[in-house]
Every structure is written in C-alpha cells, then in structure tokens.
Amino acid sequence: MIKSIRNRYALTLNLYVGLIIIVLSYVLFNITSATIENIQSRNQVRLNEFVVERLNEVFSYNSDILKAESKRFISDSNDRDAISKNLQLVVDANNLFSSLVFINDDMIVSTDKNYDIEYEFYDVDSNSDIVISKPFYDSLDNEYYIGMSYDIEENDTYYGRLMGFIDLSEMNRTFSFFKSKGSSEAWITDSDGMVLSFYEENQQLRDISYKYEVLTDNSEFIVEEFWGNNHGSLFFSSKSEGIDYLLTYSVIENFPQWKVSILTEFEDVQIIARGLSKVILIAMLILIVLTIILSRLIASSAVKPIEILTKAVKTNSMAETTSDIERRSDEITVLFQSYNTMKFELDENSKNLEKQVLVRTKELEEANNELYNLATTDTLTGAMNRLQIINELESLIFNIDDIQNGQIAVLFIDLNNFKYYNDTFGHDIGDQLLIEVTKLLKSGVRESDYIGRYGGDQFIVLLPGGDEVVSNRVMKGIDIKLRNIENFKTYIEEWLDETVIITEEHRLGLSIGIAIYFKGSDENADEVIKRADEAMYIEKIKSKNRK
C-alpha cells in the first residue's frame, strides 16, 4: 500500500493524464490517416511550384546574363575576331551556356559548334525580349539543346542577334533530388507534348502520351486533363500494374507552355502514414514521461517555501511571499518576514552608499574637466592655448585620410598696432580687445574649425579641408567684420566711457599668413606653423609698404 500522500497524488495524476494522452493520440492518428491523401496532394503541388520557381529563376538569370553580356558586342559588331573573343569570354565567365553564337547581316560567329542544324522558335508574346527555340538534336555530341535568342539594339540601331544554347541534360539536375523520393518521377514537357527532361540520366525525347499508356487504360482522359489546365492534380489507377498514382502538374510561366509533372505511387503515401504513426507513438511516450516528471514536481510543492527562501538568499533578493505562505501563519511565515525585513534594511544602506559614491564621482569628473580646461584653454580668451592648438594640428595631420580633400589650411594671425592700444588705453583694454578679436574670429569660421591663441596678440586658425580659395574667403570675411565695427573704436569708448580718437596710422588691423598642408607631405605641425608665420610677416611688411 502506498502510504505517502505525495506518491498517491502523483500516481492518480499519472493515470488521469496518461488516459487522456492515449485517447487524444488515437483520435489524432485516425484524423491524420483520413486526410493524408489531401496532405500529400497539397505537398506535391507545392513541390511542383518549387520546381517551377527554380526553372523560372534559371530562365530569368540566363536571360539577364544574355542581355547584360550583349553590350560587349555593340562597339565591335563588325569585328569578327573581337566578337569571337567576347563570345568565349562570356562562355568562360558565366558557365551557363554550353556555347554562344552571334549573327548579323555580315557574319555568323560561334564558339565551338556547327550551327547549320535546323531549329525553330516557339511563338511567344511580342513584348518578350528573349525568344526560346524548340528542342533540337546535335549529332556532333549526341545531345539535345534549346536556344535563347536576344536581338541587340540601341538607339533604334540593330547590331545583331546573340544566341545562347543550353544542354537539356543540364535541366536534369533540377530533378536530382527525386532520386531519394521513393518511387516518384518528374519530367518536363514542351507545348508539342515532348518529354524534355527527366530525373533519370540518358533519357531521349519522347511523346508524353507514352507515359500514360503504360500506366492506365484511360490515357486519353489523363492527357486531355493534362493539356486542358495550367496546373492541377489527378488520382488514377493502373489496372495492369495494380498500382494507384497521384499526378500533379504546373505550367512554367517564363517558358512557352512547358509543364512540370510529378508522379507518385500511393505506396509512398502509406509509408508516410506509417512514419506518422511512429511519430505519434513516440510523442505519446514522451508525454507520459513528462507527466510522471510533472506529477513529482507538483507533489513536491510542500517544500516550495524553503526553495523560494533559499533562492532569495543565493541571489541576494527579496523572498517572494505567496498567498500560500501568508496563509500558513507558522514558523515559515515568521522566517520570511524576518528575512525580508533584514534584506530591506541592507538594500537601503546600499542605496545610500551608492548615492555617496555617485556624488563623489561627479565631483571628481568636474575637477578633471576643470583641470583639462586649464591645461588646454587660454584663460583670457577662452580659445585653445598654444599647446592645444599644436596638438590639434598634429591630430589632423595624423588623420589626414579622414579629411575629404586631404588638405589643412593654417592661418597665422597677428594684430597690427596692438601695442599702441595697450600703451595708450591700458592693459585692461588690451585684454578686452583680445577677447573681442577671439569672438570675431569664431564668427568668421565654421564650427568644425579650430581657433587658438598662440601667444600675446597672435592667433592660429585651422581649417580642415581648406585650400587657398577658402582661406582667402575667410580672411576677407574677417577683415570686413573688423571694418564694420570701426576696429573696436566704439567698444573702447564704451569701456572707457569717453570719446577716443584713433588715427588711420594706429588702426587695429590683422596680418594673416596662410600655409596649406597637403596629404603625403612629410612636414610636422611645427614646420607648417612656421611657414604660416613666415607668410604672416611677409604680409605685414606688404601692409606697411602700402601705407
């Protein structure tokens, strides 16, 4: 006698679920067996469609290749040697056609065949670019072929016809997978009822009617149905063989009334049914095993609270208090409550610690940012300091491949008469002028450009991707802006709160030297800046001479 409640509960559950599984398996098997014929028919129709899709893809691909390669012959349509070479190149490159022929009013050029063979083309839609020939026999290599023809025209000028020939034996590869499909047969027929391709090797062209004459006494009806519809399926019996058959067929859209046919013995259907019964039996056994396992899990629910608490301790998380645990009102409930209270207090302390760490981290980041700004920024003007602007130029040179035209324009700027303003109005006014000049320079360049104070009253502007034209445009724009504000005269009067007189001789101006760094140059940043500095001094001398 089974004394354990857990084991008795598990046994009862196993009996009930096992009975349900057996009944459902029996019903499922009978329903499946009753509909297996329709399932096989649908599967075979889908298989037909799959084969048709493959053949349509082959046709479209071959057609696209023929059209694309025809462009080779437009410029050389009268050069026999060039045409012969291009034909061989197409055959070697694509491996789709066994041979190619080019025909125009003056010549016929082929790769490796004698094309005195007579063949004719199907009647096809006049809108079609590609025309397909009827199958023909080549006695030279004892093979059957079909031809694909494309007229080469451009701007209403006819250059000739390009023809590609496909070995029908290559089409047999489409059906190679039928060798593992039991007694199934597959073939292709053309509009004249000739069988063009089999899954078996070394088949010859034969009239389609012979297939049905050996299978059924009612072959006329079968052939009539076959030619009367584009696609469909038929069940029929062969009295002489005592075998039932399923025939499915589908038309190939891209070919002129060609059809794919698949013939299957009903013995294959029965094999599928027997295989299905084995699958159902195995599934039933698996379900029974799962039922036994499930019943053991359900019977173990008595220890579930301890498992929950153990998991919570291992994962350092709150223990989930279920309604079953709350209803117990025993030591387990007290244990859950005590653990969750302790866990809550620990989590709160951890959160407070995390907040303090975040505050300290933020303060450290702000301090680091301030140190970085002090190290890279000119404290008076807010522009880059001398070291940083040189570093930026070195970085641009190192990454010159990322710059679109591989050029960097370097502008070296010196303030003319700045000493006069410093001596006349004081160093505070001089500092304000340096700040305003920095703003003026920033307003005259792009956001992606760089501005740095090189020292004293000298500035450097970097224009990634800039050339002589861009640099001169920037110089002119800055000069115009400087003139528009009367060389900061109004600013100085506002700062001093008095009227000032600045003669033309003491006008605050800019001398700008330009140096262009080109990709591939072996100059470093200092050498490029030196060239710009020298160009600036030349410009300053020219400016004094003009005065």
CSV table of C-alpha atoms in Angstrom, one decimal, residues 28-428:
chain,number,residue,atom,x,y,z
A,28,LEU,CA,-5.2,12.3,-33.8
A,29,PHE,CA,-4.0,9.2,-35.7
A,30,ASN,CA,-7.4,8.5,-37.2
A,31,ILE,CA,-7.9,12.1,-38.3
A,32,THR,CA,-4.5,12.3,-39.8
A,33,SER,CA,-4.9,9.0,-41.7
A,34,ALA,CA,-8.2,10.1,-43.1
A,35,THR,CA,-6.7,13.3,-44.5
A,36,ILE,CA,-3.3,12.0,-45.6
A,37,GLU,CA,-4.3,11.9,-49.2
A,38,ASN,CA,-5.1,15.6,-49.3
A,39,ILE,CA,-2.0,16.4,-47.4
A,40,GLN,CA,0.2,14.5,-49.9
A,41,SER,CA,-1.6,16.2,-52.8
A,42,ARG,CA,-1.0,19.6,-51.4
A,43,ASN,CA,2.6,18.9,-50.6
A,44,GLN,CA,3.2,17.6,-54.2
A,45,VAL,CA,1.5,20.7,-55.7
A,46,ARG,CA,3.9,22.8,-53.6
A,47,LEU,CA,6.8,20.7,-54.8
A,48,ASN,CA,5.6,21.4,-58.4
A,49,GLU,CA,5.5,25.1,-57.6
A,50,PHE,CA,9.0,24.9,-56.1
A,51,VAL,CA,10.4,23.3,-59.2
A,52,VAL,CA,8.6,25.9,-61.4
A,53,GLU,CA,10.1,28.7,-59.3
A,54,ARG,CA,13.6,27.2,-59.7
A,55,LEU,CA,13.2,26.9,-63.5
A,56,ASN,CA,11.8,30.4,-63.7
A,57,GLU,CA,14.8,31.7,-61.7
A,58,VAL,CA,17.2,29.8,-64.1
A,59,PHE,CA,15.4,31.3,-67.1
A,60,SER,CA,15.4,34.9,-65.6
A,61,TYR,CA,19.1,34.6,-64.6
A,62,ASN,CA,20.1,33.2,-68.1
A,63,SER,CA,18.0,36.0,-69.7
A,64,ASP,CA,19.6,38.7,-67.6
A,65,ILE,CA,23.1,37.3,-68.4
A,66,LEU,CA,22.4,37.2,-72.1
A,67,LYS,CA,21.1,40.8,-72.1
A,68,ALA,CA,23.9,42.1,-69.9
A,69,GLU,CA,26.6,40.4,-71.9
A,70,SER,CA,25.1,41.6,-75.2
A,71,LYS,CA,26.5,45.1,-74.5
A,72,ARG,CA,30.0,43.7,-75.3
A,73,PHE,CA,29.1,43.4,-79.0
A,74,ILE,CA,27.7,46.9,-79.7
A,75,SER,CA,31.0,48.6,-80.3
A,76,ASP,CA,32.6,45.5,-82.1
A,77,SER,CA,29.6,44.3,-84.2
A,78,ASN,CA,31.7,44.2,-87.4
A,79,ASP,CA,34.9,42.9,-86.0
A,80,ARG,CA,34.9,39.0,-86.3
A,81,ASP,CA,38.0,38.5,-84.1
A,82,ALA,CA,36.7,40.8,-81.3
A,83,ILE,CA,33.3,39.1,-81.4
A,84,SER,CA,34.8,35.6,-81.3
A,85,LYS,CA,36.9,36.7,-78.3
A,86,ASN,CA,33.9,38.2,-76.5
A,87,LEU,CA,31.8,35.1,-77.1
A,88,GLN,CA,34.5,32.9,-75.5
A,89,LEU,CA,34.9,35.4,-72.6
A,90,VAL,CA,31.1,35.2,-71.9
A,91,VAL,CA,31.1,31.4,-72.0
A,92,ASP,CA,34.2,31.1,-69.7
A,93,ALA,CA,32.9,33.8,-67.3
A,94,ASN,CA,29.3,32.6,-66.8
A,95,ASN,CA,29.4,28.8,-67.3
A,96,LEU,CA,25.7,29.0,-68.1
A,97,PHE,CA,25.6,28.3,-71.8
A,98,SER,CA,27.3,25.4,-73.5
A,99,SER,CA,28.0,27.7,-76.4
A,100,LEU,CA,27.2,31.2,-77.9
A,101,VAL,CA,26.5,32.4,-81.4
A,102,PHE,CA,26.5,36.0,-82.8
A,103,ILE,CA,24.6,36.6,-86.1
A,104,ASN,CA,24.2,39.8,-88.1
A,105,ASP,CA,23.8,40.6,-91.8
A,106,ASP,CA,27.5,40.1,-92.5
A,107,MET,CA,28.7,37.1,-90.4
A,108,ILE,CA,27.9,34.2,-88.1
A,109,VAL,CA,30.4,33.7,-85.3
A,110,SER,CA,30.2,30.8,-82.8
A,111,THR,CA,32.3,29.4,-80.0
A,112,ASP,CA,32.6,25.6,-80.7
A,113,LYS,CA,29.5,24.2,-82.6
A,114,ASN,CA,28.3,23.7,-86.1
A,115,TYR,CA,25.1,25.7,-86.3
A,116,ASP,CA,23.9,24.6,-89.7
A,117,ILE,CA,21.5,22.5,-87.7
A,118,GLU,CA,17.9,23.4,-88.4
A,119,TYR,CA,15.8,24.6,-85.4
A,120,GLU,CA,12.7,26.7,-85.0
A,121,PHE,CA,11.5,29.1,-82.3
A,122,TYR,CA,8.2,29.0,-80.4
A,123,ASP,CA,5.6,31.6,-81.0
A,124,VAL,CA,5.8,33.9,-77.9
A,125,ASP,CA,4.5,37.2,-76.7
A,126,SER,CA,5.7,40.1,-78.9
A,127,ASN,CA,6.7,42.0,-75.8
A,128,SER,CA,9.3,39.4,-74.8
A,129,ASP,CA,13.0,40.3,-75.2
A,130,ILE,CA,14.1,36.7,-75.2
A,131,VAL,CA,12.9,34.1,-77.7
A,132,ILE,CA,13.3,30.3,-76.9
A,133,SER,CA,13.8,27.7,-79.6
A,134,LYS,CA,12.2,24.3,-79.8
A,135,PRO,CA,14.5,21.4,-78.7
A,136,PHE,CA,16.9,20.2,-81.4
A,137,TYR,CA,19.3,17.3,-81.7
A,138,ASP,CA,23.1,17.9,-82.3
A,139,SER,CA,24.6,14.8,-83.9
A,140,LEU,CA,28.1,16.0,-83.2
A,141,ASP,CA,27.9,15.4,-79.5
A,142,ASN,CA,24.7,13.3,-79.4
A,143,GLU,CA,22.9,15.8,-77.1
A,144,TYR,CA,19.6,17.8,-77.2
A,145,TYR,CA,19.7,21.6,-76.9
A,146,ILE,CA,17.4,24.6,-76.6
A,147,GLY,CA,18.4,28.1,-77.8
A,148,MET,CA,17.8,31.5,-76.2
A,149,SER,CA,17.9,34.4,-78.7
A,150,TYR,CA,18.2,38.2,-77.9
A,151,ASP,CA,18.3,41.0,-80.6
A,152,ILE,CA,21.0,43.6,-79.8
A,153,GLU,CA,19.6,47.1,-80.4
A,154,GLU,CA,20.5,50.5,-79.2
A,155,ASN,CA,19.0,53.9,-80.2
A,156,ASP,CA,16.9,52.2,-82.9
A,157,THR,CA,20.1,50.6,-84.4
A,158,TYR,CA,20.2,46.8,-84.9
A,159,TYR,CA,23.7,45.3,-84.3
A,160,GLY,CA,22.9,41.6,-84.5
A,161,ARG,CA,21.5,38.6,-82.6
A,162,LEU,CA,23.1,36.9,-79.6
A,163,MET,CA,22.1,33.3,-79.1
A,164,GLY,CA,22.9,31.0,-76.1
A,165,PHE,CA,22.5,27.3,-76.2
A,166,ILE,CA,21.6,25.2,-73.1
A,167,ASP,CA,22.2,21.4,-72.9
A,168,LEU,CA,18.9,19.7,-71.9
A,169,SER,CA,20.9,17.3,-69.8
A,170,GLU,CA,21.7,20.2,-67.5
A,171,MET,CA,18.0,20.6,-66.7
A,172,ASN,CA,18.0,17.1,-65.3
A,173,ARG,CA,19.9,18.5,-62.3
A,174,THR,CA,16.7,20.2,-61.3
A,175,PHE,CA,15.2,16.8,-60.6
A,176,SER,CA,18.3,15.3,-59.0
A,177,PHE,CA,16.6,15.3,-55.5
A,178,PHE,CA,13.9,12.9,-56.8
A,179,LYS,CA,16.4,10.1,-56.7
A,180,SER,CA,15.8,10.0,-52.9
A,181,LYS,CA,12.0,10.4,-53.1
A,182,GLY,CA,10.9,6.7,-53.3
A,183,SER,CA,9.0,5.8,-56.5
A,184,SER,CA,8.3,9.5,-57.5
A,185,GLU,CA,9.0,10.5,-61.1
A,186,ALA,CA,9.3,14.0,-62.5
A,187,TRP,CA,9.7,15.4,-66.0
A,188,ILE,CA,9.2,18.5,-68.2
A,189,THR,CA,7.1,18.6,-71.4
A,190,ASP,CA,7.0,21.2,-74.1
A,191,SER,CA,4.0,22.6,-76.0
A,192,ASP,CA,4.3,19.8,-78.6
A,193,GLY,CA,4.0,17.1,-75.9
A,194,MET,CA,7.6,16.1,-76.0
A,195,VAL,CA,9.3,15.0,-72.7
A,196,LEU,CA,12.4,17.3,-72.4
A,197,SER,CA,13.9,16.3,-69.1
A,198,PHE,CA,13.9,13.5,-66.5
A,199,TYR,CA,15.4,12.9,-63.2
A,200,GLU,CA,16.9,9.7,-64.7
A,201,GLU,CA,20.0,10.0,-66.8
A,202,ASN,CA,20.3,9.3,-70.6
A,203,GLN,CA,16.6,9.9,-71.4
A,204,GLN,CA,15.6,10.7,-75.0
A,205,LEU,CA,12.8,13.0,-76.2
A,206,ARG,CA,9.6,11.1,-76.4
A,207,ASP,CA,5.9,11.9,-76.7
A,208,ILE,CA,4.2,12.5,-73.4
A,209,SER,CA,1.3,10.0,-74.2
A,210,TYR,CA,3.6,7.0,-73.7
A,211,LYS,CA,3.8,7.8,-70.0
A,212,TYR,CA,0.1,7.3,-69.5
A,213,GLU,CA,-0.3,4.4,-71.9
A,214,VAL,CA,1.8,2.2,-69.7
A,215,LEU,CA,0.1,3.5,-66.5
A,216,THR,CA,-3.7,3.5,-67.2
A,217,ASP,CA,-6.3,2.2,-69.6
A,218,ASN,CA,-7.9,5.7,-69.7
A,219,SER,CA,-4.8,7.5,-71.0
A,220,GLU,CA,-6.9,9.8,-73.4
A,221,PHE,CA,-8.7,11.3,-70.4
A,222,ILE,CA,-5.5,11.8,-68.5
A,223,VAL,CA,-3.8,13.6,-71.4
A,224,GLU,CA,-6.9,15.7,-72.0
A,225,GLU,CA,-6.9,16.8,-68.4
A,226,PHE,CA,-3.2,17.5,-68.6
A,227,TRP,CA,-3.4,19.8,-71.6
A,228,GLY,CA,-6.7,21.4,-70.6
A,229,ASN,CA,-5.4,23.1,-67.4
A,230,ASN,CA,-2.3,25.1,-66.5
A,231,HIS,CA,-2.0,23.3,-63.2
A,232,GLY,CA,-3.8,20.6,-61.2
A,233,SER,CA,-3.7,17.1,-59.7
A,234,LEU,CA,-5.2,13.7,-60.7
A,235,PHE,CA,-5.6,10.4,-58.9
A,236,PHE,CA,-5.9,7.3,-61.1
A,237,SER,CA,-5.2,3.5,-61.1
A,238,SER,CA,-3.2,1.3,-63.4
A,239,LYS,CA,-5.2,-1.9,-63.8
A,240,SER,CA,-2.3,-3.8,-65.4
A,241,GLU,CA,0.1,-2.9,-62.6
A,242,GLY,CA,-2.4,-2.8,-59.8
A,243,ILE,CA,-0.9,0.5,-58.5
A,244,ASP,CA,-2.6,3.8,-57.6
A,245,TYR,CA,-1.0,7.0,-58.7
A,246,LEU,CA,-1.1,10.8,-57.8
A,247,LEU,CA,-0.2,13.1,-60.7
A,248,THR,CA,0.4,16.9,-60.2
A,249,TYR,CA,1.4,19.3,-62.9
A,250,SER,CA,2.2,23.1,-63.3
A,251,VAL,CA,2.9,25.4,-66.2
A,252,ILE,CA,6.3,27.2,-66.3
A,253,GLU,CA,5.4,30.9,-66.8
A,254,ASN,CA,8.6,32.1,-68.5
A,255,PHE,CA,8.7,29.1,-70.9
A,256,PRO,CA,6.3,28.7,-73.9
A,257,GLN,CA,3.7,26.3,-72.4
A,258,TRP,CA,6.2,24.0,-70.8
A,259,LYS,CA,4.9,22.0,-67.8
A,260,VAL,CA,6.5,20.2,-64.8
A,261,SER,CA,4.9,16.9,-63.9
A,262,ILE,CA,5.4,14.8,-60.8
A,263,LEU,CA,4.0,11.2,-60.5
A,264,THR,CA,3.9,9.4,-57.1
A,265,GLU,CA,2.8,5.9,-56.2
A,266,PHE,CA,0.3,5.7,-53.3
A,267,GLU,CA,2.7,3.3,-51.6
A,268,ASP,CA,4.8,6.4,-50.8
A,269,VAL,CA,1.7,7.9,-49.1
A,270,GLN,CA,1.3,4.8,-47.0
A,271,ILE,CA,4.9,5.0,-46.0
A,272,ILE,CA,4.3,8.5,-44.8
A,273,ALA,CA,1.3,7.3,-42.8
A,274,ARG,CA,3.3,4.6,-41.1
A,275,GLY,CA,6.0,7.0,-40.3
A,276,LEU,CA,3.4,9.4,-38.9
A,277,SER,CA,2.1,6.7,-36.6
A,278,LYS,CA,5.6,6.1,-35.2
A,279,VAL,CA,5.9,9.8,-34.6
A,280,ILE,CA,2.6,9.9,-32.7
A,281,LEU,CA,3.7,6.8,-30.7
A,282,ILE,CA,7.0,8.4,-29.7
A,283,ALA,CA,5.2,11.7,-28.8
A,284,MET,CA,2.7,9.8,-26.6
A,285,LEU,CA,5.6,8.1,-24.8
A,286,ILE,CA,7.4,11.4,-24.3
A,287,LEU,CA,4.2,12.9,-22.9
A,288,ILE,CA,3.7,10.1,-20.5
A,289,VAL,CA,7.3,10.6,-19.2
A,290,LEU,CA,6.7,14.3,-18.9
A,291,THR,CA,3.5,13.6,-17.0
A,292,ILE,CA,5.4,11.5,-14.4
A,293,ILE,CA,8.0,14.2,-14.0
A,294,LEU,CA,5.3,16.9,-13.7
A,295,SER,CA,3.4,14.9,-11.0
A,296,ARG,CA,6.6,14.6,-9.0
A,297,LEU,CA,7.1,18.4,-9.2
A,298,ILE,CA,3.5,19.1,-8.1
A,299,ALA,CA,3.9,16.6,-5.2
A,300,SER,CA,7.0,18.5,-4.1
A,301,SER,CA,5.1,21.8,-3.6
A,302,ALA,CA,5.2,21.2,0.2
A,303,VAL,CA,8.8,22.2,0.3
A,304,LYS,CA,8.4,25.1,-2.2
A,305,PRO,CA,8.6,27.9,0.5
A,306,ILE,CA,12.1,26.7,1.6
A,307,GLU,CA,13.2,26.6,-2.1
A,308,ILE,CA,12.0,30.2,-2.5
A,309,LEU,CA,13.8,31.4,0.6
A,310,THR,CA,17.0,29.5,-0.4
A,311,LYS,CA,16.9,31.1,-3.9
A,312,ALA,CA,16.4,34.6,-2.4
A,313,VAL,CA,19.4,34.1,-0.2
A,314,LYS,CA,21.6,32.9,-3.1
A,315,THR,CA,20.5,35.7,-5.4
A,316,ASN,CA,20.6,38.4,-2.6
A,317,SER,CA,17.0,39.4,-3.4
A,318,MET,CA,13.7,39.8,-1.6
A,319,ALA,CA,11.9,36.5,-0.8
A,320,GLU,CA,8.6,36.3,-2.8
A,321,THR,CA,5.8,35.9,-0.3
A,322,THR,CA,3.0,34.0,-2.0
A,323,SER,CA,-0.6,33.7,-0.8
A,324,ASP,CA,0.0,30.1,0.3
A,325,ILE,CA,2.9,31.2,2.6
A,326,GLU,CA,0.8,34.0,4.1
A,327,ARG,CA,-2.0,31.6,4.9
A,328,ARG,CA,0.4,29.3,6.8
A,329,SER,CA,0.9,31.6,9.8
A,330,ASP,CA,3.6,29.4,11.2
A,331,GLU,CA,7.4,29.5,11.6
A,332,ILE,CA,7.9,29.6,7.8
A,333,THR,CA,5.9,32.9,7.7
A,334,VAL,CA,7.9,34.4,10.5
A,335,LEU,CA,11.1,33.3,8.8
A,336,PHE,CA,10.0,35.0,5.5
A,337,GLN,CA,9.1,38.2,7.3
A,338,SER,CA,12.3,38.4,9.2
A,339,TYR,CA,14.5,37.8,6.2
A,340,ASN,CA,12.6,40.4,4.1
A,341,THR,CA,13.0,43.0,6.9
A,342,MET,CA,16.7,42.3,7.1
A,343,LYS,CA,17.1,42.4,3.3
A,344,PHE,CA,15.2,45.7,3.1
A,345,GLU,CA,17.5,47.4,5.6
A,346,LEU,CA,20.6,46.2,3.8
A,347,ASP,CA,19.2,47.4,0.5
A,348,GLU,CA,18.6,50.9,2.0
A,349,ASN,CA,22.1,51.1,3.3
A,350,SER,CA,23.5,50.0,0.0
A,351,LYS,CA,21.4,52.7,-1.8
A,352,ASN,CA,22.7,55.4,0.5
A,353,LEU,CA,26.3,54.2,-0.1
A,354,GLU,CA,25.7,54.2,-3.9
A,355,LYS,CA,24.4,57.8,-3.8
A,356,GLN,CA,27.5,58.9,-1.9
A,357,VAL,CA,29.7,57.2,-4.5
A,358,LEU,CA,27.8,58.9,-7.3
A,359,VAL,CA,28.3,62.3,-5.7
A,360,ARG,CA,32.0,61.8,-5.2
A,361,THR,CA,32.3,60.5,-8.8
A,362,LYS,CA,30.5,63.6,-10.2
A,363,GLU,CA,32.8,65.9,-8.1
A,364,LEU,CA,35.8,64.1,-9.4
A,365,GLU,CA,34.6,64.4,-13.0
A,366,GLU,CA,34.0,68.1,-12.6
A,367,ALA,CA,37.5,68.5,-11.1
A,368,ASN,CA,39.0,66.6,-14.0
A,369,ASN,CA,37.1,68.7,-16.6
A,370,GLU,CA,38.3,71.9,-14.9
A,371,LEU,CA,41.9,70.6,-14.9
A,372,TYR,CA,41.6,69.7,-18.6
A,373,ASN,CA,40.2,73.2,-19.5
A,374,LEU,CA,43.1,74.8,-17.6
A,375,ALA,CA,45.6,72.6,-19.5
A,376,THR,CA,44.1,73.2,-23.0
A,377,THR,CA,42.3,76.6,-22.9
A,378,ASP,CA,43.6,80.1,-22.8
A,379,THR,CA,42.1,81.6,-19.6
A,380,LEU,CA,41.7,85.1,-21.0
A,381,THR,CA,40.0,84.5,-24.4
A,382,GLY,CA,38.5,81.0,-24.0
A,383,ALA,CA,40.3,79.8,-27.2
A,384,MET,CA,42.7,76.9,-27.2
A,385,ASN,CA,46.1,77.6,-25.8
A,386,ARG,CA,49.3,77.3,-27.7
A,387,LEU,CA,50.0,73.6,-26.7
A,388,GLN,CA,46.4,72.5,-27.5
A,389,ILE,CA,46.2,74.2,-31.0
A,390,ILE,CA,49.5,72.5,-31.9
A,391,ASN,CA,48.2,69.1,-30.6
A,392,GLU,CA,45.0,69.6,-32.7
A,393,LEU,CA,47.1,70.3,-35.8
A,394,GLU,CA,49.2,67.2,-35.2
A,395,SER,CA,46.0,65.1,-34.8
A,396,LEU,CA,44.6,66.5,-38.1
A,397,ILE,CA,47.8,65.6,-39.9
A,398,PHE,CA,47.8,62.1,-38.4
A,399,ASN,CA,44.2,61.6,-39.5
A,400,ILE,CA,44.6,63.3,-42.9
A,401,ASP,CA,42.9,60.3,-44.7
A,402,ASP,CA,39.6,61.2,-42.9
A,403,ILE,CA,39.6,64.8,-44.4
A,404,GLN,CA,37.7,64.9,-47.7
A,405,ASN,CA,40.3,66.6,-50.0
A,406,GLY,CA,43.4,65.8,-47.9
A,407,GLN,CA,44.3,69.4,-47.1
A,408,ILE,CA,44.5,71.6,-44.0
A,409,ALA,CA,44.7,75.4,-44.2
A,410,VAL,CA,46.7,77.0,-41.3
A,411,LEU,CA,46.1,80.8,-40.8
A,412,PHE,CA,48.7,82.6,-38.6
A,413,ILE,CA,47.2,85.9,-37.4
A,414,ASP,CA,49.0,88.9,-35.8
A,415,LEU,CA,47.3,92.1,-34.5
A,416,ASN,CA,48.7,95.3,-36.0
A,417,ASN,CA,49.2,98.2,-33.6
A,418,PHE,CA,48.1,96.2,-30.6
A,419,LYS,CA,51.0,97.6,-28.6
A,420,TYR,CA,49.7,101.2,-29.2
A,421,TYR,CA,46.3,100.2,-27.7
A,422,ASN,CA,47.9,98.5,-24.7
A,423,ASP,CA,50.2,101.5,-24.0
A,424,THR,CA,47.5,104.2,-24.7
A,425,PHE,CA,44.4,102.8,-23.1
A,426,GLY,CA,45.8,100.3,-20.6
A,427,HIS,CA,46.3,96.6,-20.3
A,428,ASP,CA,42.6,96.1,-19.3
